[in-house]
CSV table of C-alpha atoms in Angstrom, one decimal:
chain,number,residue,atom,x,y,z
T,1,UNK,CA,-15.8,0.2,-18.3
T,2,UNK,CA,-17.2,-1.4,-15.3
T,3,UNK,CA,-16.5,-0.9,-11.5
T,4,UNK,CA,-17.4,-2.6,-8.5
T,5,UNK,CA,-17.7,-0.5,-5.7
T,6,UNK,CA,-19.1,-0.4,-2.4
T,7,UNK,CA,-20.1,3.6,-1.5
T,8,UNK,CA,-18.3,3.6,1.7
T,9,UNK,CA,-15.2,1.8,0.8
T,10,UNK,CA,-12.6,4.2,0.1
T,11,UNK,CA,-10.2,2.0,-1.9
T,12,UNK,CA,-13.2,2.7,-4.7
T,13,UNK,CA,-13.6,6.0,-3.7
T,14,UNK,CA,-9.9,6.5,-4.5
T,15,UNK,CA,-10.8,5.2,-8.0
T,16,UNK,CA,-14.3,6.8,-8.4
T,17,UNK,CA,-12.6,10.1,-8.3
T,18,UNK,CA,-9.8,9.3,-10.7
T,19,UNK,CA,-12.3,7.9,-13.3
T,20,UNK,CA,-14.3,11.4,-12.8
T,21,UNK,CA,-11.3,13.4,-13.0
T,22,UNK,CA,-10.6,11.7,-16.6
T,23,UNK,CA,-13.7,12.3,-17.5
T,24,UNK,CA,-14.1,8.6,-18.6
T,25,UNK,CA,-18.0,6.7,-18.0
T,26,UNK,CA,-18.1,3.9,-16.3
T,27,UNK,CA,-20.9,1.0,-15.1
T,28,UNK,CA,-21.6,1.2,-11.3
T,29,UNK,CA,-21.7,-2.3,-9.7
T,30,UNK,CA,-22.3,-2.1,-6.4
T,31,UNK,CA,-21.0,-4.7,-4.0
T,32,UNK,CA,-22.3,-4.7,-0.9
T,33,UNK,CA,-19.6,-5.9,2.1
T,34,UNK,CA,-21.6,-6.1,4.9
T,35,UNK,CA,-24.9,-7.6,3.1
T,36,UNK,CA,-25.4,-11.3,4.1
T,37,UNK,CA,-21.9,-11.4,5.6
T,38,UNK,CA,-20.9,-9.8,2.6
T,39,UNK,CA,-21.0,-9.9,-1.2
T,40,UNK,CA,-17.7,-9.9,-1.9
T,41,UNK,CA,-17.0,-13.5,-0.3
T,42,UNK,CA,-19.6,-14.8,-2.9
T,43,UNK,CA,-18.1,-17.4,-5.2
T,44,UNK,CA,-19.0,-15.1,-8.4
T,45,UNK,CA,-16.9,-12.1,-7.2
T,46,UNK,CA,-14.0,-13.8,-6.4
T,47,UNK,CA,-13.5,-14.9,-10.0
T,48,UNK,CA,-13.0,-11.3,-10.8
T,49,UNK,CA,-11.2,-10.4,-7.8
T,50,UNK,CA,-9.7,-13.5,-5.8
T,51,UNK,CA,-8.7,-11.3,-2.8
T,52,UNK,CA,-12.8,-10.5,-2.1
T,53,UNK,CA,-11.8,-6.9,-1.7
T,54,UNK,CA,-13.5,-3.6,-3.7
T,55,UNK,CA,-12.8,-2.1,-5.9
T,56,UNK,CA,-12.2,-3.8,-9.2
T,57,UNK,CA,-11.9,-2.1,-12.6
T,58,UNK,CA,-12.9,-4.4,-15.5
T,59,UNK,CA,-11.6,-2.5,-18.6
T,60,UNK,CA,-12.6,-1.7,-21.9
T,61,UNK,CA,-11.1,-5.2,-23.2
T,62,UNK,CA,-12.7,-7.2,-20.4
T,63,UNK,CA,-9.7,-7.5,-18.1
T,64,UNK,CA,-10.3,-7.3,-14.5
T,65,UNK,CA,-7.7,-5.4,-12.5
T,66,UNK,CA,-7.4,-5.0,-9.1
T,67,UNK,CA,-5.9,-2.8,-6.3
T,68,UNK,CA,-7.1,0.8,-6.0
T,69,UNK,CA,-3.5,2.3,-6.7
T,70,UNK,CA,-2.7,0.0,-9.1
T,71,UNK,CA,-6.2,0.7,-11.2
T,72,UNK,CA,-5.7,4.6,-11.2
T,73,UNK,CA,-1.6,4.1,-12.5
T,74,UNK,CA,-3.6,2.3,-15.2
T,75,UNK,CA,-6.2,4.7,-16.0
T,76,UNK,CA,-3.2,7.5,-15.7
T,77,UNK,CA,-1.4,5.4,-18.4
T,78,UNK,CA,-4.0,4.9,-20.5
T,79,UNK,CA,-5.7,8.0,-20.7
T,80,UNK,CA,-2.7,11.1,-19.4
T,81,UNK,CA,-5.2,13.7,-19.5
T,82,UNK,CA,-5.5,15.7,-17.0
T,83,UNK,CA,-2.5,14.1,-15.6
T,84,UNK,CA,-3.2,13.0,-11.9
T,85,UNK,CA,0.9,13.0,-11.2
T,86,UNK,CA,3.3,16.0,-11.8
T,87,UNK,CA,6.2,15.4,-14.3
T,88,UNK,CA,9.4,15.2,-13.0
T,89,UNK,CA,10.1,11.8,-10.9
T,90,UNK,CA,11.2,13.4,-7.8
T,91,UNK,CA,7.7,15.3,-7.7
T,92,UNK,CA,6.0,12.4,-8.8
T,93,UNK,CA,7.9,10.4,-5.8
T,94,UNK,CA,6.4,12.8,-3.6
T,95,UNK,CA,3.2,12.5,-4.6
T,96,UNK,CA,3.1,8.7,-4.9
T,97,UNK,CA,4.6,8.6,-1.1
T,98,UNK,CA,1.7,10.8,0.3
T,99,UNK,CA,-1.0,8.1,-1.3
T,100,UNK,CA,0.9,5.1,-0.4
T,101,UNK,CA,1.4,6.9,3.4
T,102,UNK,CA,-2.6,6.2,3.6
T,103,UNK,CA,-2.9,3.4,1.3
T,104,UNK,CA,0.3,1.1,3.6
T,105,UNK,CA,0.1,3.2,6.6
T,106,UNK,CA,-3.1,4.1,7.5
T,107,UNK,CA,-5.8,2.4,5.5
T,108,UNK,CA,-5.0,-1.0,5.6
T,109,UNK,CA,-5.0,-1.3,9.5
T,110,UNK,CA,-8.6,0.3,9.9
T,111,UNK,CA,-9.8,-2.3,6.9
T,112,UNK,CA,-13.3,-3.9,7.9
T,113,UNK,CA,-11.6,-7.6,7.6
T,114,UNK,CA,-8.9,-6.0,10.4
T,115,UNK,CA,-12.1,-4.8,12.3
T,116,UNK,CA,-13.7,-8.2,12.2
T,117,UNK,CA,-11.0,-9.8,13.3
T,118,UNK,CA,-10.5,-7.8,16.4
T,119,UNK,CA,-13.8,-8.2,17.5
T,120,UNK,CA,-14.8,-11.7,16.4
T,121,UNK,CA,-11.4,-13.4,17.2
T,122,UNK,CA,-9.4,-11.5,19.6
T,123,UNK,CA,-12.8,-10.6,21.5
T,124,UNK,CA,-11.9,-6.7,21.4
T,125,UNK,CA,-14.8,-4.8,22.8
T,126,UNK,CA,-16.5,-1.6,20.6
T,127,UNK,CA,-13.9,0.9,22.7
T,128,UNK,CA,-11.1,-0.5,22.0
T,129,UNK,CA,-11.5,-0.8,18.1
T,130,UNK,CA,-12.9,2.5,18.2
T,131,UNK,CA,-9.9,3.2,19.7
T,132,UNK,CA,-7.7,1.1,17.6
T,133,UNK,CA,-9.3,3.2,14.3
T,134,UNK,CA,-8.5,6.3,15.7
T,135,UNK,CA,-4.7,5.3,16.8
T,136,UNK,CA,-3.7,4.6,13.2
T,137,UNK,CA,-5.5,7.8,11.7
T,138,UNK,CA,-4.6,9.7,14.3
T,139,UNK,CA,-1.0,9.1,13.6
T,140,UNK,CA,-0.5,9.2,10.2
T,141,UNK,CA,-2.7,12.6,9.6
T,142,UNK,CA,-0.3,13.9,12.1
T,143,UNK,CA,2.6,12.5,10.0
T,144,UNK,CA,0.7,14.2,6.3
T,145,UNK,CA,-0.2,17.0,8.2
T,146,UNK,CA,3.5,18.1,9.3
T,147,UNK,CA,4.7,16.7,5.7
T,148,UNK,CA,2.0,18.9,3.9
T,149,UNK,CA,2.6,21.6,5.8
T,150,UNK,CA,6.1,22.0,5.5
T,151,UNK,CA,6.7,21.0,1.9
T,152,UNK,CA,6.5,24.2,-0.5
T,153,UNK,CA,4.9,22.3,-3.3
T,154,UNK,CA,1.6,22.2,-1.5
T,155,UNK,CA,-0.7,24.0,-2.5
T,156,UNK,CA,-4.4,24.1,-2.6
T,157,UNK,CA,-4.4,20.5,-2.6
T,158,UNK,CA,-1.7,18.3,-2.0
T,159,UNK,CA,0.5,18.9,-4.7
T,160,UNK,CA,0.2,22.3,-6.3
T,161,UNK,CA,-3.5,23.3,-7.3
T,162,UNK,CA,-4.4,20.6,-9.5
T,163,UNK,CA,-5.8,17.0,-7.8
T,164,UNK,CA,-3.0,14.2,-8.1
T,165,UNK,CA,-3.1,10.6,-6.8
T,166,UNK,CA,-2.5,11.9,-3.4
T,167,UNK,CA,-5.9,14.2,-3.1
T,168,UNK,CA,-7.5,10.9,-4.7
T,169,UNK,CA,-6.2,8.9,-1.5
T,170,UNK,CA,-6.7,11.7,1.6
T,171,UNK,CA,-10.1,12.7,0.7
T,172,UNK,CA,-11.3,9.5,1.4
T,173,UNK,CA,-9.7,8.6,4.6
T,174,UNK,CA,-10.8,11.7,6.2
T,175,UNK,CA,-14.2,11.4,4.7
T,176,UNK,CA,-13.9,7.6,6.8
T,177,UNK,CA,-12.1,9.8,9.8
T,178,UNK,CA,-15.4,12.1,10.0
T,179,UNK,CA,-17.6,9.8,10.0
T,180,UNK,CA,-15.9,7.7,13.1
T,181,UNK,CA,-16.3,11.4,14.4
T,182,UNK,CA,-12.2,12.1,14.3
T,183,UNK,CA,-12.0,15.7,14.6
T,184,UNK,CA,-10.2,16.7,11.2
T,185,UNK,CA,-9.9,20.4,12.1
T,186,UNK,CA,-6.9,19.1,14.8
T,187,UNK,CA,-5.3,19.0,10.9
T,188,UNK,CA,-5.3,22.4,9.0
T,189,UNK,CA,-3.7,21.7,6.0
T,190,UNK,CA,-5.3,18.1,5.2
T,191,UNK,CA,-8.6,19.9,6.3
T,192,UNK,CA,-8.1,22.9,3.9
T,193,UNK,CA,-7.3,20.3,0.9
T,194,UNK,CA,-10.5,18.6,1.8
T,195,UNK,CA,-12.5,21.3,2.0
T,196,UNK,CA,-11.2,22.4,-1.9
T,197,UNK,CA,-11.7,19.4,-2.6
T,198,UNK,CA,-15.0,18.7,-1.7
T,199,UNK,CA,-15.7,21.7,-4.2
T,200,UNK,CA,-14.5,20.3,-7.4
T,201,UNK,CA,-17.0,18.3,-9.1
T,202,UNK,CA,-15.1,14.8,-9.9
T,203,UNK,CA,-15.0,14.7,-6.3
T,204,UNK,CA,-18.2,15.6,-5.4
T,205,UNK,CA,-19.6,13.1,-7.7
T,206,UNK,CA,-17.1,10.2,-6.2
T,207,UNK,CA,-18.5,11.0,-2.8
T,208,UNK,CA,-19.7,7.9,-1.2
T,209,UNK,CA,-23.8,9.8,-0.3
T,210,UNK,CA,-23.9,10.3,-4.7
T,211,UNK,CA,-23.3,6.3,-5.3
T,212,UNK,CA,-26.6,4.7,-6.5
T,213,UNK,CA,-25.6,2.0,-3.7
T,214,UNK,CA,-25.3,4.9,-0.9
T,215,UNK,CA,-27.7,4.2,2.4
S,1,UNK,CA,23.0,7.4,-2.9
S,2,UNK,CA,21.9,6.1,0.7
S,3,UNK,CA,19.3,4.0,1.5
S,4,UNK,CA,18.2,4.2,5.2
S,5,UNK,CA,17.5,0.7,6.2
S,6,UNK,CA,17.2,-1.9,8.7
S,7,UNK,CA,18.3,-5.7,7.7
S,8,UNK,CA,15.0,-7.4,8.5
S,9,UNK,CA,12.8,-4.4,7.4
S,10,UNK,CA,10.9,-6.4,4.5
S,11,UNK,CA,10.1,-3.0,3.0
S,12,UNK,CA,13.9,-2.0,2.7
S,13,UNK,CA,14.5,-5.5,1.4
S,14,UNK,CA,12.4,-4.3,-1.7
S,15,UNK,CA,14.8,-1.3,-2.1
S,16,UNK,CA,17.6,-3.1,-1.9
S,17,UNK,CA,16.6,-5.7,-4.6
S,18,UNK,CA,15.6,-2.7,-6.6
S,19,UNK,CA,19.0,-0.7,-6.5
S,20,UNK,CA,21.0,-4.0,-6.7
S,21,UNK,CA,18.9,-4.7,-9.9
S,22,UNK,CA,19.6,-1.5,-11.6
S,23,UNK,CA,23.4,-1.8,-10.6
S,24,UNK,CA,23.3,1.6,-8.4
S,25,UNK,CA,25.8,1.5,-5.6
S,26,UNK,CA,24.3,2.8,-2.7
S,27,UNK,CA,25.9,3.8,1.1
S,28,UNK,CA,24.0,1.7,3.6
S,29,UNK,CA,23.0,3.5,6.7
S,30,UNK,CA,21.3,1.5,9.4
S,31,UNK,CA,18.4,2.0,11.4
S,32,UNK,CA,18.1,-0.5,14.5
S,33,UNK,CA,14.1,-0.8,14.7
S,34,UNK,CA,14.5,-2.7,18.1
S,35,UNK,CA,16.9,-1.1,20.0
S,36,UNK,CA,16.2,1.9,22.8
S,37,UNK,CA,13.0,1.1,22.3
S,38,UNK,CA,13.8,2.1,17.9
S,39,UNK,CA,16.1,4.0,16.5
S,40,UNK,CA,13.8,5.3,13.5
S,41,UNK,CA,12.0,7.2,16.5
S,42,UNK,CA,14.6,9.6,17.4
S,43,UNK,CA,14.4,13.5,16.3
S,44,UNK,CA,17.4,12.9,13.8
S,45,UNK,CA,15.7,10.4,12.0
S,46,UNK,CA,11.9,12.1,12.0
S,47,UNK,CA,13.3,15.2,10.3
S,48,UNK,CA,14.0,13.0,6.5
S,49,UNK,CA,11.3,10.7,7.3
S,50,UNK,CA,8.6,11.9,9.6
S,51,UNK,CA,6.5,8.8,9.8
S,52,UNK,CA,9.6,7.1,11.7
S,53,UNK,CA,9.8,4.1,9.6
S,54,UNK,CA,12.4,2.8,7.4
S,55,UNK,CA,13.3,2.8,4.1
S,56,UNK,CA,14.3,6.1,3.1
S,57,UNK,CA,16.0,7.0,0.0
S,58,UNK,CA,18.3,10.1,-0.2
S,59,UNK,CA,19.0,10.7,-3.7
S,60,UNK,CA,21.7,12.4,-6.0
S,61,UNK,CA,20.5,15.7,-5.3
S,62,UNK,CA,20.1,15.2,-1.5
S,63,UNK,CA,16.5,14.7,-1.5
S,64,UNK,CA,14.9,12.3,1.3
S,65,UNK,CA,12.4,10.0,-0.9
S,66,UNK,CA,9.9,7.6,1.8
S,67,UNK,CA,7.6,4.9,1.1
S,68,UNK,CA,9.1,1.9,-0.7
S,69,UNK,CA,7.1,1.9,-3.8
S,70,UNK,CA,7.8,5.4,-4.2
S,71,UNK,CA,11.1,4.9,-4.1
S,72,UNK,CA,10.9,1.8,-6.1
S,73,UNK,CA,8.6,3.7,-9.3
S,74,UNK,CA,11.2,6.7,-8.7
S,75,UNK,CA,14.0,4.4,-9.2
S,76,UNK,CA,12.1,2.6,-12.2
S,77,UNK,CA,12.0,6.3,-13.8
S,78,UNK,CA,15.3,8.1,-13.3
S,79,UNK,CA,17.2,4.1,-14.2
S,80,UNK,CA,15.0,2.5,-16.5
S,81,UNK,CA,17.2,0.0,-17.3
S,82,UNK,CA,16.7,-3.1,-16.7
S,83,UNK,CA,13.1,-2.6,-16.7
S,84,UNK,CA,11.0,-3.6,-13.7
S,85,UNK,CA,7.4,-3.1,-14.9
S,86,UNK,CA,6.6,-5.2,-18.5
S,87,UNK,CA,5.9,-2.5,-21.3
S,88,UNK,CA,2.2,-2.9,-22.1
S,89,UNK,CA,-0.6,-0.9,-19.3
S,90,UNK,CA,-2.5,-3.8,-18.7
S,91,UNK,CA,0.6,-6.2,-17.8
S,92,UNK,CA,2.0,-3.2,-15.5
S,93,UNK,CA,-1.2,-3.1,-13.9
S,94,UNK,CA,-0.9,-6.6,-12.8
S,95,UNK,CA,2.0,-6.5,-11.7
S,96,UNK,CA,1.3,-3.7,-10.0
S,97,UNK,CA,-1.6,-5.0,-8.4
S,98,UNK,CA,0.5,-8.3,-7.1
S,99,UNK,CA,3.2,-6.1,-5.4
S,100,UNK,CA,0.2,-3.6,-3.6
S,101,UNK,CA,-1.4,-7.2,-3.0
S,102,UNK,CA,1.7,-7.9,-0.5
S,103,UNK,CA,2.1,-4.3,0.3
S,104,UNK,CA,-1.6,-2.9,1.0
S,105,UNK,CA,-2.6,-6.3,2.0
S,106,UNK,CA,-0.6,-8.4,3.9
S,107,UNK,CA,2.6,-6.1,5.3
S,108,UNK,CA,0.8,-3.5,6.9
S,109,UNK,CA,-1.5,-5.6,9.1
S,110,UNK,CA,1.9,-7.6,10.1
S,111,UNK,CA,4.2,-4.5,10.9
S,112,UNK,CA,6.1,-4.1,13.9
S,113,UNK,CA,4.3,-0.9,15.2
S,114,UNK,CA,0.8,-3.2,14.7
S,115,UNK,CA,2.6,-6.2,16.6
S,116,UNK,CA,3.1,-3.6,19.1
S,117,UNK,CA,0.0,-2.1,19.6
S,118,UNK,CA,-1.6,-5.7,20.0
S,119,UNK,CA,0.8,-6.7,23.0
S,120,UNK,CA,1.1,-3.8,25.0
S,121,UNK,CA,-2.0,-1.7,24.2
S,122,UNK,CA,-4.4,-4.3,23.9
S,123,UNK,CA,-2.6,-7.0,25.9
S,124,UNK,CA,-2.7,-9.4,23.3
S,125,UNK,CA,-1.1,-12.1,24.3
S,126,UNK,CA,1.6,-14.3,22.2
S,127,UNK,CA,-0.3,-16.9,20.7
S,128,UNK,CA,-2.9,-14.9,19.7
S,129,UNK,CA,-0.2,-12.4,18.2
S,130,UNK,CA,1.0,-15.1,16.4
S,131,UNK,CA,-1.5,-16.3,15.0
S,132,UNK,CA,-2.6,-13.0,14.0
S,133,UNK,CA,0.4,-12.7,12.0
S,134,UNK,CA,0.0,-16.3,10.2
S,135,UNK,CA,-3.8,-15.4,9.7
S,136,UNK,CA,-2.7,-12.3,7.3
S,137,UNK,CA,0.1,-14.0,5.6
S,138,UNK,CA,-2.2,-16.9,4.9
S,139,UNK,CA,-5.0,-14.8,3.5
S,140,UNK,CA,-2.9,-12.8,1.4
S,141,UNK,CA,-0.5,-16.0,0.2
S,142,UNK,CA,-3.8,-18.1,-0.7
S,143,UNK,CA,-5.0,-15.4,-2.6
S,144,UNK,CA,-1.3,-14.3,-4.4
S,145,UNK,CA,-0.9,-18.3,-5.2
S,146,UNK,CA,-4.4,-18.5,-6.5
S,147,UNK,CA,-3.4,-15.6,-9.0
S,148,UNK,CA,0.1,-16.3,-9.9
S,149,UNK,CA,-0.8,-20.3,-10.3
S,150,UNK,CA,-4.0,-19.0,-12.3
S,151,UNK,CA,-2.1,-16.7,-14.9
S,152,UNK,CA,-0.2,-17.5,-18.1
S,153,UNK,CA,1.9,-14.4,-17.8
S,154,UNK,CA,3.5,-16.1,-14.6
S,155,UNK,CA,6.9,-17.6,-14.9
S,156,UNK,CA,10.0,-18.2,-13.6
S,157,UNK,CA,9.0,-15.2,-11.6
S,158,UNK,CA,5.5,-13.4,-11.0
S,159,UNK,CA,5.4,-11.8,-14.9
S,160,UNK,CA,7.8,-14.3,-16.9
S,161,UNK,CA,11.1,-14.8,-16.7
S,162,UNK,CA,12.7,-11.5,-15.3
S,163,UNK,CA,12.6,-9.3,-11.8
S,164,UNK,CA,9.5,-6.8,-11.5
S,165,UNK,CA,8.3,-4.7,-8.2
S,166,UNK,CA,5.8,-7.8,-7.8
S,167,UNK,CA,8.9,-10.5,-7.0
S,168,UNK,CA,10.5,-7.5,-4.6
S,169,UNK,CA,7.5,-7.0,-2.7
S,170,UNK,CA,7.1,-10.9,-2.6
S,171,UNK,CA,10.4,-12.2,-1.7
S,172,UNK,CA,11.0,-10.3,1.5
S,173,UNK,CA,7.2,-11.2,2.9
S,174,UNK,CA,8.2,-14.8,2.4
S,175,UNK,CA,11.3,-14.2,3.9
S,176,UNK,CA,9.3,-12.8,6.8
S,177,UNK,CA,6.7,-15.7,6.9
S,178,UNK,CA,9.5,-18.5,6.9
S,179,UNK,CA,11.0,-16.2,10.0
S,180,UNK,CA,7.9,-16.2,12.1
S,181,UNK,CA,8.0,-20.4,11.0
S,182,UNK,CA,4.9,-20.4,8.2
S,183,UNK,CA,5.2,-23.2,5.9
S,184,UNK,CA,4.9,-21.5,2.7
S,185,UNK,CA,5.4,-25.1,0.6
S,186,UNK,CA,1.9,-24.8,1.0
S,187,UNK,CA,1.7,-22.3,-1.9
S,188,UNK,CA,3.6,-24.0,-4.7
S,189,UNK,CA,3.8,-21.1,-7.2
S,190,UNK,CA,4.9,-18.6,-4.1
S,191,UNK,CA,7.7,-20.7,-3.3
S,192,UNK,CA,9.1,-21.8,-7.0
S,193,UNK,CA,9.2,-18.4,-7.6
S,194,UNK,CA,11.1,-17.8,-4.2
S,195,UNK,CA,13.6,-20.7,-4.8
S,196,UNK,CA,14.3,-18.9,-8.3
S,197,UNK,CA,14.5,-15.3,-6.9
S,198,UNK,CA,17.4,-16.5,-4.0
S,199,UNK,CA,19.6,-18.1,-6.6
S,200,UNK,CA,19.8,-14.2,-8.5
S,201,UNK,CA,22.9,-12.0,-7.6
S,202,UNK,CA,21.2,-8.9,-6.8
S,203,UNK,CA,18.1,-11.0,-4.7
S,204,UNK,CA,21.2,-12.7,-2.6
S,205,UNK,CA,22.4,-9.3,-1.9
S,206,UNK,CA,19.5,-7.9,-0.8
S,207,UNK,CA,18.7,-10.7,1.6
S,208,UNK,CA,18.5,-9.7,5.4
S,209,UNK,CA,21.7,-11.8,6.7
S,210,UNK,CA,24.0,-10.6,3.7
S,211,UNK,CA,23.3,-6.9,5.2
S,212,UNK,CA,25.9,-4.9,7.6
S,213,UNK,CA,23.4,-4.7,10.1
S,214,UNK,CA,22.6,-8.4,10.1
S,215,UNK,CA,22.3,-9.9,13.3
């Protein structure tokens, strides 16, 4: 398998992980998105990915699939071991609610095509995105925090002891939280999962500084 | 069953097409996004869905389920029939990939509590709000019709002739983009598919003005 990535982007980190987690090798193709106004607008990538976003899978039959969450369901599917949701569907509801709280809630909104636009069309100056990044972050750890916090099937991570989708979606946003210097610790429970986490090597390995692309 | 839900919401719209499809009855409980300043806010509301947003599902057993897609795979599970994911990995990943196109994509960016932020944090004023709005749904609808026009699994609807989680996630963001006046004739495929979707039973149903809320 094949997957372009960018280090930084968490979408790919997400996927990074899972792969790791699955134990299943995979090509590293980096895509740099900032590089000459980015790489992903190039005519060549968006035959493989017509939305210009990373990261995108291209399996062992030569499909291309796209969408971070929609990549790791696959790799769940097609290889179950370990399993990265919990069996019965009201678990796995939960779980799939805490990655799509970042991946519609928080991610999205802080994307670097939402950035641009706020500063190259609507003229925003470098507070008020700053400020704008740490708005949407800010409120939806405080919504995962209280839910993690208060929902018995936490554990060391976000479900139980055992990484699920939704470890594969936090652990990236807070990586991208610390480094617009959020303070995380404001967050106990999301920064205890993090730290465990950060631990385990599938995660390690994912971490945007151990891609051959990292800067 | 009760589905919390406000008419317009474009991510209850996807739940409502969902339990329609499956034939689940389901007690309707609004949630007035707009008025004193938004119902989904209040203390009542935070406790079965902290992030304040609507849907929520409360299921047989009483459990609050959040995040449309969640909802929507939970659903899928515990009613599998009809089916609204194709059978094989691959095809499930495209369609799942179309429906987190519209709902990691182009929803989030375009959500009320974003529109918000612009106007009175940033001061954004309502042309530039607006076209804000457009600029997302254009980017993501190019890129959908692109794809969909592009594939031979696309049919009457996104994958062939029968409902999946792409055409729920679709239909309410086109309902959405005709609302805020976009001209979505412009994308061919996106609109066949649209004009085929209203003419189903359980789409009809789900729209925003057959709701009790409807204004």
């Amino acid at each position: 398998m094949k997957l372009y990535s960018y280090f930084r982007s968490s979408a790919s980190y997400r996927v990074r992980i899972a792969l790791n987690l699955k134990n299943l090798p995979y090509e590293y193709v980096p895509v740099h998105l900032v590089r000459e106004g980015g790489e992903q607008l190039k005519p060549e990538y968006r035959k493989i990915n017509p939305d210009a976003i990373v990261p995108t899978l291209i399996d062992d039959d030569n499909r291309a699939i796209q969408q971070s969450l929609a990549i790791i369901e696959y790799i769940e599917e097609t290889h179950p071991e370990p399993p990265l949701l919990p069996k019965s569907p009201a678990d796995r509801a939960h779980v799939r609610s805490l990655a799509l709280q970042v991946a519609c809630e928080i991610h999205p909104i802080d994307n670097l095509r939402v950035l641009k636009y706020l500063k190259h069309t609507l003229g925003v100056d470098d507070a008020a995105k700053d400020a704008w990044y740490r708005h949407w972050i800010e409120n939806g750890f405080a919504t995962l925090e209280e839910r993690l916090a208060n929902d018995p099937r936490t554990g060391k991570l976000c479900f139980g002891d055992t990484p699920t989708i939704a470890d594969l979606c936090l652990v990236p946003q807070v990586f991208n939280a610390n480094r617009f210097k959020i303070d995380t610790t404001r967050y106990p429970t999301i920064q205890r999962i993090c730290d465990y986490a950060a631990q385990l090597d599938a995660f390690a390995r994912a971490a945007p500084g151990a891609q051959p692309d990292a800067e």
